[in-house]
Protein backbone atom coordinates (compact mmCIF):
# COMPACT_ATOMS: atom_id res chain seq x y z
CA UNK A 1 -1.20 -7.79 23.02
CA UNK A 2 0.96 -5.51 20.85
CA UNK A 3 2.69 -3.14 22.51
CA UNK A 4 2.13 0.86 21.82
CA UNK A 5 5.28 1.15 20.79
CA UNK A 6 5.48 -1.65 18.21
CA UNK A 7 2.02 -0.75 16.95
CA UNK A 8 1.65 3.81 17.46
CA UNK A 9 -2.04 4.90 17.31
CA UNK A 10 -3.45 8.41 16.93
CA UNK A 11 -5.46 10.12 19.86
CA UNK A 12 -8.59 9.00 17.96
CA UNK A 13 -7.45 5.32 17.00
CA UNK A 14 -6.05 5.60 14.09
CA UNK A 15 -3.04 4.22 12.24
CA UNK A 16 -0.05 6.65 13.18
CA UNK A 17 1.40 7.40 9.87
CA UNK A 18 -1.71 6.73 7.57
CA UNK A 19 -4.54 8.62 9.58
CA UNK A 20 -6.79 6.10 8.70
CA UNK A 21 -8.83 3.87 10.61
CA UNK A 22 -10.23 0.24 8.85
CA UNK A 23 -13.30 1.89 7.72
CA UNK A 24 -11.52 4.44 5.49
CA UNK A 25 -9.89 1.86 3.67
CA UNK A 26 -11.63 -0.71 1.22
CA UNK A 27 -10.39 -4.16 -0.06
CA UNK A 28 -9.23 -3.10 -3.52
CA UNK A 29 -6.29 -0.48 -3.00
CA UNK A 30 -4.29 1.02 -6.00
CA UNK A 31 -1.02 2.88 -5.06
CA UNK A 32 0.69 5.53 -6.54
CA UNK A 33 4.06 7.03 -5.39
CA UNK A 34 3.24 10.99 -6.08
CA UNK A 35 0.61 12.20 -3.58
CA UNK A 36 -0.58 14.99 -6.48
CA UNK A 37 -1.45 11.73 -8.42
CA UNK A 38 -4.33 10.14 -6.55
CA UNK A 39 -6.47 12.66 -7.33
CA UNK A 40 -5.37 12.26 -10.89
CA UNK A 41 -7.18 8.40 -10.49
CA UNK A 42 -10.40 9.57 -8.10
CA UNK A 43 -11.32 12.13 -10.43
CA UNK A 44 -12.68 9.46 -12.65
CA UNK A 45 -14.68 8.41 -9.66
CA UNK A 46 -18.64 8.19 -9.13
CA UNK A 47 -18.00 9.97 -5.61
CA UNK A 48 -15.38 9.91 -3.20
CA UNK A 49 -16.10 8.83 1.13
CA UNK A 50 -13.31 9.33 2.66
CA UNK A 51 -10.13 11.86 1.93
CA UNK A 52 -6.87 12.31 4.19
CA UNK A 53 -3.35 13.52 3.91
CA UNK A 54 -0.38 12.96 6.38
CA UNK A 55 2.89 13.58 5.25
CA UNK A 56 3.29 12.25 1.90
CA UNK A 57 0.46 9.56 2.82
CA UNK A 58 -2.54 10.84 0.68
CA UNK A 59 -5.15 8.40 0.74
CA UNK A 60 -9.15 8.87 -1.26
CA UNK A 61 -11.59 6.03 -0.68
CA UNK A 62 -15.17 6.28 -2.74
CA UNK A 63 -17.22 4.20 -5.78
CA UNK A 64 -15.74 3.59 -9.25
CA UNK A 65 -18.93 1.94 -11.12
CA UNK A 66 -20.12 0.66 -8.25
CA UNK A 67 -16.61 -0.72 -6.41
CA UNK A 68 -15.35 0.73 -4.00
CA UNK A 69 -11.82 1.45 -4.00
CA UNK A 70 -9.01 3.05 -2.19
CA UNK A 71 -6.49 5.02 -4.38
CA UNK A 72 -3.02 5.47 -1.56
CA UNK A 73 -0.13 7.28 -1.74
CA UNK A 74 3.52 5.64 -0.53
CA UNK A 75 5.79 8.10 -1.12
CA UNK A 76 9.18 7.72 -2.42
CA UNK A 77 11.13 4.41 -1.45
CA UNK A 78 10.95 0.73 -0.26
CA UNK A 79 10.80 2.46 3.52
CA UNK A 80 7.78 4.51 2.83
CA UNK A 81 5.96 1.01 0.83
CA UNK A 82 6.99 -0.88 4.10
CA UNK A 83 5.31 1.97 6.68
CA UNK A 84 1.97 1.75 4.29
CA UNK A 85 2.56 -2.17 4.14
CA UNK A 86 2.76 -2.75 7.77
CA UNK A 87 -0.07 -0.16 8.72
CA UNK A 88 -2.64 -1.09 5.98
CA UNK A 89 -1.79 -4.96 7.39
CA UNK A 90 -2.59 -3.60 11.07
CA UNK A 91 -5.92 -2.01 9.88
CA UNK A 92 -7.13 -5.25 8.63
CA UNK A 93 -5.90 -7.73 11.06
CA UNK A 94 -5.18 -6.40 14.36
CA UNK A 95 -8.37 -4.81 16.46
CA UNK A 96 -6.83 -1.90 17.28
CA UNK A 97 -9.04 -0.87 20.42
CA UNK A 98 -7.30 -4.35 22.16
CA UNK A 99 -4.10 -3.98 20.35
CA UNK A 100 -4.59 -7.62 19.49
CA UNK A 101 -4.45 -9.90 16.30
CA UNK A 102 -7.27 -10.97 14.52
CA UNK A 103 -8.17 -14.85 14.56
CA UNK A 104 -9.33 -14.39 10.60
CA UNK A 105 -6.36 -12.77 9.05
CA UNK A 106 -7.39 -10.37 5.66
CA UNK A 107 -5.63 -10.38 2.58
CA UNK A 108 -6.11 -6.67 0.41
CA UNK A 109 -5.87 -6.41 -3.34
CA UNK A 110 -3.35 -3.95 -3.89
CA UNK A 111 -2.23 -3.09 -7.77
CA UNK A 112 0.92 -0.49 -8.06
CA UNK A 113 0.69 2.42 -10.51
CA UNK A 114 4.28 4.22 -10.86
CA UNK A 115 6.72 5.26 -13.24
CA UNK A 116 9.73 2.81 -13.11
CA UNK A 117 12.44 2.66 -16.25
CA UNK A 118 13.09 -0.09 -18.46
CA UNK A 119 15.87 -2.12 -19.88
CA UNK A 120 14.95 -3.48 -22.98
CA UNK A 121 15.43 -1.09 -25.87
CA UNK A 122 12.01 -2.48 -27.91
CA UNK A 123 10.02 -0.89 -24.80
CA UNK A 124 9.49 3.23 -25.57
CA UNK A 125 9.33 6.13 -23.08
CA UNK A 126 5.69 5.97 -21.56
CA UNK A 127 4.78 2.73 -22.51
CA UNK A 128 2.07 0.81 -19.99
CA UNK A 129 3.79 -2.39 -18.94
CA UNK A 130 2.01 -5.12 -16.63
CA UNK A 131 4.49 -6.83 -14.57
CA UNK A 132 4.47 -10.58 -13.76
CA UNK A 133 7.26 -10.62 -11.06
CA UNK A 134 8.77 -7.61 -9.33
CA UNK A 135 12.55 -7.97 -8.40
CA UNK A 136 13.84 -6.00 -5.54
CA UNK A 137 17.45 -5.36 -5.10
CA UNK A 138 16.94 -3.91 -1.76
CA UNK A 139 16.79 -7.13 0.27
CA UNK A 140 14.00 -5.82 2.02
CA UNK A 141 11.70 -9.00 2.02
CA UNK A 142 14.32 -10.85 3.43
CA UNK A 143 13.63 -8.98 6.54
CA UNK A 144 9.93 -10.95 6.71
CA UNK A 145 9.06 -14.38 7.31
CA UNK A 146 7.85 -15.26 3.75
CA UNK A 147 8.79 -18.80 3.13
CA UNK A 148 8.57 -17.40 -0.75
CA UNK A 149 10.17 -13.86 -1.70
CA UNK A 150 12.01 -14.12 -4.32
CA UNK A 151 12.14 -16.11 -7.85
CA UNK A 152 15.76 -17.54 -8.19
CA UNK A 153 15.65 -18.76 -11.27
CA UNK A 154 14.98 -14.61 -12.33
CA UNK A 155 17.47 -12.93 -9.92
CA UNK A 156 20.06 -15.61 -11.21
CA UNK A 157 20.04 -14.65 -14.91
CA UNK A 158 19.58 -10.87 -13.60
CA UNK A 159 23.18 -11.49 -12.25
């Protein structure tokens, strides 16, 4: 059982910092850093479910075409990614009315939308770019047990 203060629920079950509870969420999930830019996504949806703010945590679920999606805001930071990280993985694989894990464990689709700068010169100022390999400099991921985080053969020529 995971303890209430590893794992901090609302009064009515939810996720502490989120607000949400696993129905609010579905299995696609596109984040954006600005909370004033979901909307800026869901208003190109059919209709939108489910709507809640905490904090900088701004999250719309509803129907694109058909699909439902979740459009989530993380805020500012690798801290902020790793509080909507951690509580989107307890929504989907933790009960939370017995505070305990899952036996089938749920993997969510989750596709990044942000600003970010470049380094090559050939790439111009508001250019879409589709990245293959994200490299952190914050050593966060080292904090996990991921057998794989990082590509060495990539951070070795970025040094």
């Amino acid at each position: 059982m995971i303890q209430s203060s590893e794992l901090i629920l609302n009064p009515d079950g939810s996720v502490y910092h989120l607000n949400l509870l696993p129905e609010h969420i579905a299995q696609d999930i596109i984040f954006v850093g600005d909370q004033n830019r979901v909307e800026k996504i869901t208003q190109f949806f059919d209709s939108i479910e489910f709507s809640t703010q905490k904090r900088e945590f701004k999250t719309q679920t509803g129907l694109f075409k058909g699909k439902r999606i979740t459009v989530m805001s993380t805020g500012i930071g690798p801290d902020n990614i790793d509080i909507v990280m951690n509580e989107l993985d307890a929504l989907v694989n933790i009960d939370l009315k017995t505070r305990t894990p899952k036996e089938k464990l749920t993997s969510l689709n989750i596709i990044r939308i942000g600003t970010s700068g470049s380094l090559p010169a050939d790439i111009p100022v508001d250019s879409f770019v589709m990245a293959k390999f994200g490299l952190g400099l914050d050593n966060m991921l080292r904090s996990y047990l991921i057998v794989e985080v990082s590509n060495l053969e990539m951070e070795d020529a970025f040094v």
